[in-house]
Coordinates of C-alpha atoms in Angstrom, one line a residue:
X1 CA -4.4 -16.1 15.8
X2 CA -4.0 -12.5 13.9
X3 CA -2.1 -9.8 16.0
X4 CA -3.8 -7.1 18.2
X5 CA -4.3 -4.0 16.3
X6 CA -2.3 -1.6 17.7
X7 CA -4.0 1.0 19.9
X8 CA -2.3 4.2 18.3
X9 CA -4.1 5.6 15.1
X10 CA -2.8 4.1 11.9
X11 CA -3.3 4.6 8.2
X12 CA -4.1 0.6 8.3
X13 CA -6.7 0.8 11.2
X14 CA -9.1 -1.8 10.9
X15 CA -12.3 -3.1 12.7
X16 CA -11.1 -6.6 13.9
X17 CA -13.2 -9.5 12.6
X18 CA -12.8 -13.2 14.0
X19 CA -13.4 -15.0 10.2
X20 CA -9.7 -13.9 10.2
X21 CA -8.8 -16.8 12.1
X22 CA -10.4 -19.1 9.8
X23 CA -9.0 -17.8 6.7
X24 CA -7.9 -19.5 4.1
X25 CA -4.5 -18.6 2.1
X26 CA -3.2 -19.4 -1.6
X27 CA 0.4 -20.5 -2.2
X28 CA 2.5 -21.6 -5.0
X29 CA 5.7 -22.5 -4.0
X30 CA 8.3 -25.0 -5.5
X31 CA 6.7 -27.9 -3.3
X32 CA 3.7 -27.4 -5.0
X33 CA 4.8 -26.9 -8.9
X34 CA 3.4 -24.6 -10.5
X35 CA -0.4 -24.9 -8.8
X36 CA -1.8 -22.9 -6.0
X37 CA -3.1 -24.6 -3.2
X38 CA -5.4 -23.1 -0.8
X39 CA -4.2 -23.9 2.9
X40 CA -5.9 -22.8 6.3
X41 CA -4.0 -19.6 7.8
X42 CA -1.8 -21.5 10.7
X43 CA -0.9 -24.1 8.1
X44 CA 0.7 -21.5 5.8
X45 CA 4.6 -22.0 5.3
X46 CA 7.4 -20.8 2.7
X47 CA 10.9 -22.5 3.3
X48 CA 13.6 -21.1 5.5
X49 CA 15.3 -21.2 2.3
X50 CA 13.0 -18.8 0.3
X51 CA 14.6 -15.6 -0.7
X52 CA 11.9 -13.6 0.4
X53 CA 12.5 -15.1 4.1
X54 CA 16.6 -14.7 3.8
X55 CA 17.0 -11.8 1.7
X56 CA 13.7 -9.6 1.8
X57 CA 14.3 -10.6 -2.4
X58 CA 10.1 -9.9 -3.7
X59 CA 7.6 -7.6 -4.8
X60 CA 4.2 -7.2 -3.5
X61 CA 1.1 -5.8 -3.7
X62 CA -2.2 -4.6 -1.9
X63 CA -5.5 -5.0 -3.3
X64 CA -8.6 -4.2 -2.3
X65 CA -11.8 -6.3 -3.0
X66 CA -14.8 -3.8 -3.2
X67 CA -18.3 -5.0 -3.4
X68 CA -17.1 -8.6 -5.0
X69 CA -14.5 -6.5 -7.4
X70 CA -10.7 -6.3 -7.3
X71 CA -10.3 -2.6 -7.5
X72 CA -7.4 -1.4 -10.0
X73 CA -6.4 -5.1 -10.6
X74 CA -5.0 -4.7 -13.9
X75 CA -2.9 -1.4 -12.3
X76 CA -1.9 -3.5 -9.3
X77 CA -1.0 -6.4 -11.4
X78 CA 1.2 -4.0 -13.4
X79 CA 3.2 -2.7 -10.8
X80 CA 3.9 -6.1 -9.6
X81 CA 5.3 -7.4 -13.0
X82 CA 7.1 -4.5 -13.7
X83 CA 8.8 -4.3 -10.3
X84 CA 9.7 -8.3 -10.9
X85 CA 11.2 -7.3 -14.7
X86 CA 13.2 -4.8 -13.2
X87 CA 14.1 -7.6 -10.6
X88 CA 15.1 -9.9 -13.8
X89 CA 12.7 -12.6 -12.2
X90 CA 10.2 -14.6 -14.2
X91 CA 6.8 -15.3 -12.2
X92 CA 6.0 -18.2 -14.6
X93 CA 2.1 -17.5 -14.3
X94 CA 0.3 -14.8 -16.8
X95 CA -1.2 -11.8 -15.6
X96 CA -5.0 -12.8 -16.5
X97 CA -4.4 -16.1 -14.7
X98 CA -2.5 -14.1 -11.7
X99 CA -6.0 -12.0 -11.5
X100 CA -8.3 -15.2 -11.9
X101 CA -6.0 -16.7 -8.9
X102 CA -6.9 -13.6 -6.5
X103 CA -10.7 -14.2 -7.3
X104 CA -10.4 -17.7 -7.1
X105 CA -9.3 -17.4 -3.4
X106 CA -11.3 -14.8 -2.6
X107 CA -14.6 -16.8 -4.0
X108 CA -13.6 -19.9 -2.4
X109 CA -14.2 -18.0 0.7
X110 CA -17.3 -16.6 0.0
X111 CA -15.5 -12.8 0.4
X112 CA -17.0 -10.3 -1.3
X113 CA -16.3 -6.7 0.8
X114 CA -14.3 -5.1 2.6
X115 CA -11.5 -7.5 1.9
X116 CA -7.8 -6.1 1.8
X117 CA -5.5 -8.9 0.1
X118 CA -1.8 -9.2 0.1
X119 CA -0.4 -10.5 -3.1
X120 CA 3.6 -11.0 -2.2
X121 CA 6.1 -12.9 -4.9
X122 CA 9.6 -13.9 -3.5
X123 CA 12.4 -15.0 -6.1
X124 CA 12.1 -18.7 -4.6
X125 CA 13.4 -21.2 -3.0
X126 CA 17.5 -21.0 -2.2
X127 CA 20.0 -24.4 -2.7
X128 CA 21.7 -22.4 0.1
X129 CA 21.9 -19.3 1.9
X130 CA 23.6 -16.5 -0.7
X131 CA 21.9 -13.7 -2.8
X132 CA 23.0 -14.8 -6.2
X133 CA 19.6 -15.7 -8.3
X134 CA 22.2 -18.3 -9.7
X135 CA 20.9 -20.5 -6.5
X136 CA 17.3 -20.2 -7.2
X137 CA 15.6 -23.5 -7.4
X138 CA 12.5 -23.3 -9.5
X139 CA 9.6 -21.0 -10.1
X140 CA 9.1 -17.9 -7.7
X141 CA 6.9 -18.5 -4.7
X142 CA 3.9 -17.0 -4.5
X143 CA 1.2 -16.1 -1.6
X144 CA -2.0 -14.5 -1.8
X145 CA -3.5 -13.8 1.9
X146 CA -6.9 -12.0 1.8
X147 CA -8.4 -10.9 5.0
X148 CA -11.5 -8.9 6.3
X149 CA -10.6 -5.1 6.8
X150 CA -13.2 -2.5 7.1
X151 CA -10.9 0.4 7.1
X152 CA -11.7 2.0 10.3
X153 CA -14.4 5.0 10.1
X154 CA -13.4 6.7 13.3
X155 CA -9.8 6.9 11.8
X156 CA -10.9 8.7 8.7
X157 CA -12.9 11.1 10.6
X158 CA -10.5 11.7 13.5
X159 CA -7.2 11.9 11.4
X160 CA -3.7 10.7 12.5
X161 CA -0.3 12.4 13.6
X162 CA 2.7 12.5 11.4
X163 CA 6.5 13.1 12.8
X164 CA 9.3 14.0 9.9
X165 CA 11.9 11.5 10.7
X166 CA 15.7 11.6 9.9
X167 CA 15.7 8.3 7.5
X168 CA 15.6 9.8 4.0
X169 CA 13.3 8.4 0.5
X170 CA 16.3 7.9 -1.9
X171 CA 17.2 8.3 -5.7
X172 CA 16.7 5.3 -8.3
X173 CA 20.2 4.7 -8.1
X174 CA 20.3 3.9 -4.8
X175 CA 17.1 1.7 -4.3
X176 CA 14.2 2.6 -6.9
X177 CA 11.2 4.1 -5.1
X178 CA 8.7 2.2 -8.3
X179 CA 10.3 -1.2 -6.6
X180 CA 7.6 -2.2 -4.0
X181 CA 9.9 -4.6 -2.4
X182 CA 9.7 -6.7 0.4
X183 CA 13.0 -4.9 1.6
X184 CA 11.4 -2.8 3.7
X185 CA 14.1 -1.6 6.5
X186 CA 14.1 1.9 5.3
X187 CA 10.3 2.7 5.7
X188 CA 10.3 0.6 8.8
X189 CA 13.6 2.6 10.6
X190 CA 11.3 5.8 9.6
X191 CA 7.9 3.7 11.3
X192 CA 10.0 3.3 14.5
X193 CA 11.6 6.7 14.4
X194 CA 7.8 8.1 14.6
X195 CA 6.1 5.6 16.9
X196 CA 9.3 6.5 19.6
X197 CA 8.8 10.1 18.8
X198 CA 4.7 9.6 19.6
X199 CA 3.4 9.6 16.2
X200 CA 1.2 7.7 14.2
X201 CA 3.0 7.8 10.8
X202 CA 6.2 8.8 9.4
X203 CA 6.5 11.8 7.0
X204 CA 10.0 11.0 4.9
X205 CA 11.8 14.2 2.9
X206 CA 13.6 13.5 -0.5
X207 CA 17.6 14.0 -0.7
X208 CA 17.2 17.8 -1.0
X209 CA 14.9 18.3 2.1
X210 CA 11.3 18.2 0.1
X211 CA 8.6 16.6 1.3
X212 CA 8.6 12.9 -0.3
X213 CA 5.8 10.5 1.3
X214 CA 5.0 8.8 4.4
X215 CA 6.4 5.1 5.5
X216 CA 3.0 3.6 4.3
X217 CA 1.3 6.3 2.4
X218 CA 1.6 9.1 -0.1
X219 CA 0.9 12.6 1.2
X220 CA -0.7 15.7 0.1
X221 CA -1.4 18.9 1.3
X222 CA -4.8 21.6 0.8
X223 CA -3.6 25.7 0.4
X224 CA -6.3 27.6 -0.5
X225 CA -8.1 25.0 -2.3
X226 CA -5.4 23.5 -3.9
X227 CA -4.5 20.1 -3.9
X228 CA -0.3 19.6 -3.7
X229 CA 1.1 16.2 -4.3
X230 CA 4.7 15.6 -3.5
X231 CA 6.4 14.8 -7.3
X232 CA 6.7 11.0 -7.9
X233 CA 10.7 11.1 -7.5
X234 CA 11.1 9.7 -4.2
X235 CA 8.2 7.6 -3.5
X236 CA 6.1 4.6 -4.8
X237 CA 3.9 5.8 -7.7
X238 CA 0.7 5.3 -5.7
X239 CA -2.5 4.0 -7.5
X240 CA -5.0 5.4 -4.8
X241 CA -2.4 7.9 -4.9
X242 CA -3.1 8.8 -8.8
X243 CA -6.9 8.4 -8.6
X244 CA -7.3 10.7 -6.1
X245 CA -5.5 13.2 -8.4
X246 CA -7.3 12.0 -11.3
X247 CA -10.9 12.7 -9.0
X248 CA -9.4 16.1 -8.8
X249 CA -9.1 16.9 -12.3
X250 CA -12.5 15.0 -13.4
X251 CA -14.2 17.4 -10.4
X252 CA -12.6 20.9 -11.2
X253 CA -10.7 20.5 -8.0
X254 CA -7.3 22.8 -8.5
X255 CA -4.2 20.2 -8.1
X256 CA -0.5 20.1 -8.9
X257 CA 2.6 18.2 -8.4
X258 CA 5.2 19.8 -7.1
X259 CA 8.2 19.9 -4.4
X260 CA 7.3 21.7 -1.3
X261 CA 8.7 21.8 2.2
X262 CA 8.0 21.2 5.7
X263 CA 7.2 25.2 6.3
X264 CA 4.5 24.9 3.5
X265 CA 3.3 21.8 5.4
X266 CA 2.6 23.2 8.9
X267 CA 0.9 26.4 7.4
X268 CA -1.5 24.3 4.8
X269 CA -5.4 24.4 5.6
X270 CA -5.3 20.7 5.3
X271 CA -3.4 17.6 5.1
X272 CA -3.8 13.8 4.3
X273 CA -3.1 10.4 2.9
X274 CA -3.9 7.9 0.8
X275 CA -3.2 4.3 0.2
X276 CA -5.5 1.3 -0.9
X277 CA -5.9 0.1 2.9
X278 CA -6.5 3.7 3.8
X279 CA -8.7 5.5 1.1
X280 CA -8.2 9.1 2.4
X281 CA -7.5 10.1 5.9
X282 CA -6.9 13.5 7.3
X283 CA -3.7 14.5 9.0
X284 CA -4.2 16.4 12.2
X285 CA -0.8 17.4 13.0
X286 CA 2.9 17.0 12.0
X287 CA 5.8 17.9 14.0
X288 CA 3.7 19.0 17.1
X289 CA 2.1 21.7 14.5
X290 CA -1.4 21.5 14.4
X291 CA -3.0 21.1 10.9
X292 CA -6.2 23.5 10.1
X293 CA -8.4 23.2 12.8
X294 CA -7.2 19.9 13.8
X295 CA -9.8 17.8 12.4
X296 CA -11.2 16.2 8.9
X297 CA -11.6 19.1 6.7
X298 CA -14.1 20.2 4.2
X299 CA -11.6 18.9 1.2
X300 CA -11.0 15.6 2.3
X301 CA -14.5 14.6 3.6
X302 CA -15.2 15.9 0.0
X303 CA -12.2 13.5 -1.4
X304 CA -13.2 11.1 0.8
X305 CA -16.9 11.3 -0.7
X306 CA -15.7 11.2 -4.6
X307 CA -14.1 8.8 -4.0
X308 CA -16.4 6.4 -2.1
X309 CA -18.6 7.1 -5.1
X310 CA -16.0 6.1 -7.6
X311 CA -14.9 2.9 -6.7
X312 CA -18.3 2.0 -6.1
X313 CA -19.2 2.4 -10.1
X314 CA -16.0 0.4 -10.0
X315 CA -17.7 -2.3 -8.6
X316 CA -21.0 -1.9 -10.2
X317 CA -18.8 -2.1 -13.6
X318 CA -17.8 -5.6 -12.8
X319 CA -15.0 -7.6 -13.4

């Protein structure tokens, strides 16, 4: 069955549900041509030889089904052909009939809320172990698992701990930071770094010593009202990320992009962190250094509130 959560806070908290057992998930793989087939969760299997499995060689995405809508689909699908392009890989499936396969599983399930889906696209299968694409057999393999996760409300209320870890967010030349890969080692070397050190997150600095991001998240701090976002150099162009910043500037809330550093971090009236598992969760303390008052602060309950409200006229607008 699905893992135990784990029992320190996390920006992917959720409140366990048993239908996870029973889910059902959607694969297209070379065994299956170039149809998706919707096959009970233990039953799931990709080839040894798929380059996602030998070589971490993918692209995903996380998307969040909201009141029977997929929100930021279209912005979520995106990011995922982009970061393929740039990967020289051909999914062999449009992007409307991408989308219509997310719902498709989704509705076949009867899942309608608080429904967090992985959407993850491997190069394919291999003729034999090597990282040449030259080997590929086929189509890229695709799997869409959909599960039940009510992002936990204690979480967003009690806020998590952050520890600044040595492991670095590099430039585009050395592994571009739009590329939501499935080669994950260097945000999961910083995960470690801060679960060893106590921690609930990581909280990674660019080349120069900036703040960058978190292993999972994007961070921003609160100074006298005022919303900082790290600049989108070093880390994954977040699409919670962005509409938080775009809530901002619809709502008169002062924000900026900018580079800023630790000092300005453990002085700041308030921290937190988005991501589309997450929403917006408060950051209590980082380094030891308390944050604010060490608790959800006005800002983010009021971030929190905005945008609660938007993404359900999200999914009052449809699909």
């Amino acid at each position: 069955g699905p893992a135990l959560r784990p029992t320190m806070p996390s920006s992917h908290d959720y409140d366990a549900d048993q239908r996870n057992a029973s889910i059902r998930i959607a694969i297209r793989q070379h065994a299956t041509g170039a149809e998706f087939v919707h096959v009970a969760r233990d039953e799931a299997r990709v080839s040894v030889l798929d380059s996602g499995f030998m070589l971490g060689d993918g692209v995903w995405e996380g998307v969040r089904l909201h009141n029977g809508v997929l929100l930021h689909a279209d912005k979520h699908i995106r990011r995922l052909f982009e970061g393929a392009k740039a990967l020289d890989m051909d999914l062999a499936i449009t992007r409307d009939r991408l989308r219509d396969e997310l719902y498709r599983i989704c509705d076949a399930q009867g899942m309608r809320d608080n429904v967090h889906i992985r959407l993850m696209v491997t190069r394919g299968l291999k003729s034999t172990p090597y990282q040449s694409p030259k080997v590929t057999i086929g189509d890229p393999t695709i799997v869409i698992i959909p599960e039940y996760k009510a992002s936990s409300e204690q979480t967003k209320e009690r806020g998590m701990r952050l520890y600044t870890v040595h492991v670095r967010r590099g430039p585009p030349d050395v592994q571009d930071q739009m590329l939501n890969s499935h080669s994950k080692i260097n945000c999961i070397t910083a995960c470690i770094q801060a679960a060893k050190a106590g921690a609930d997150e990581a909280l990674m600095l660019d080349p120069h010593g900036f703040v960058a991001t978190c292993n999972s998240t994007n961070f921003f701090v609160v100074r006298d009202g005022e919303v900082w976002a790290p600049t989108t150099k070093y880390q994954l162009h977040g699409i919670t990320r962005r509409h938080v910043l775009d809530l901002c500037r619809a709502n008169d809330i002062p924000c900026v992009e900018k580079d800023f550093s630790l000092t300005e971090v453990y002085s700041a009236d308030e921290a937190f962190v988005t991501g589309t598992m997450a929403g917006q969760i408060p950051v209590t303390e980082v380094d030891g250094r308390t944050i604010g008052e060490a608790k959800r602060g006005p800002m983010v309950k009021r971030l929190q509130d905005l945008y609660k409200e938007s993404i359900d006229a999200m999914a009052r607008a449809g699909r």
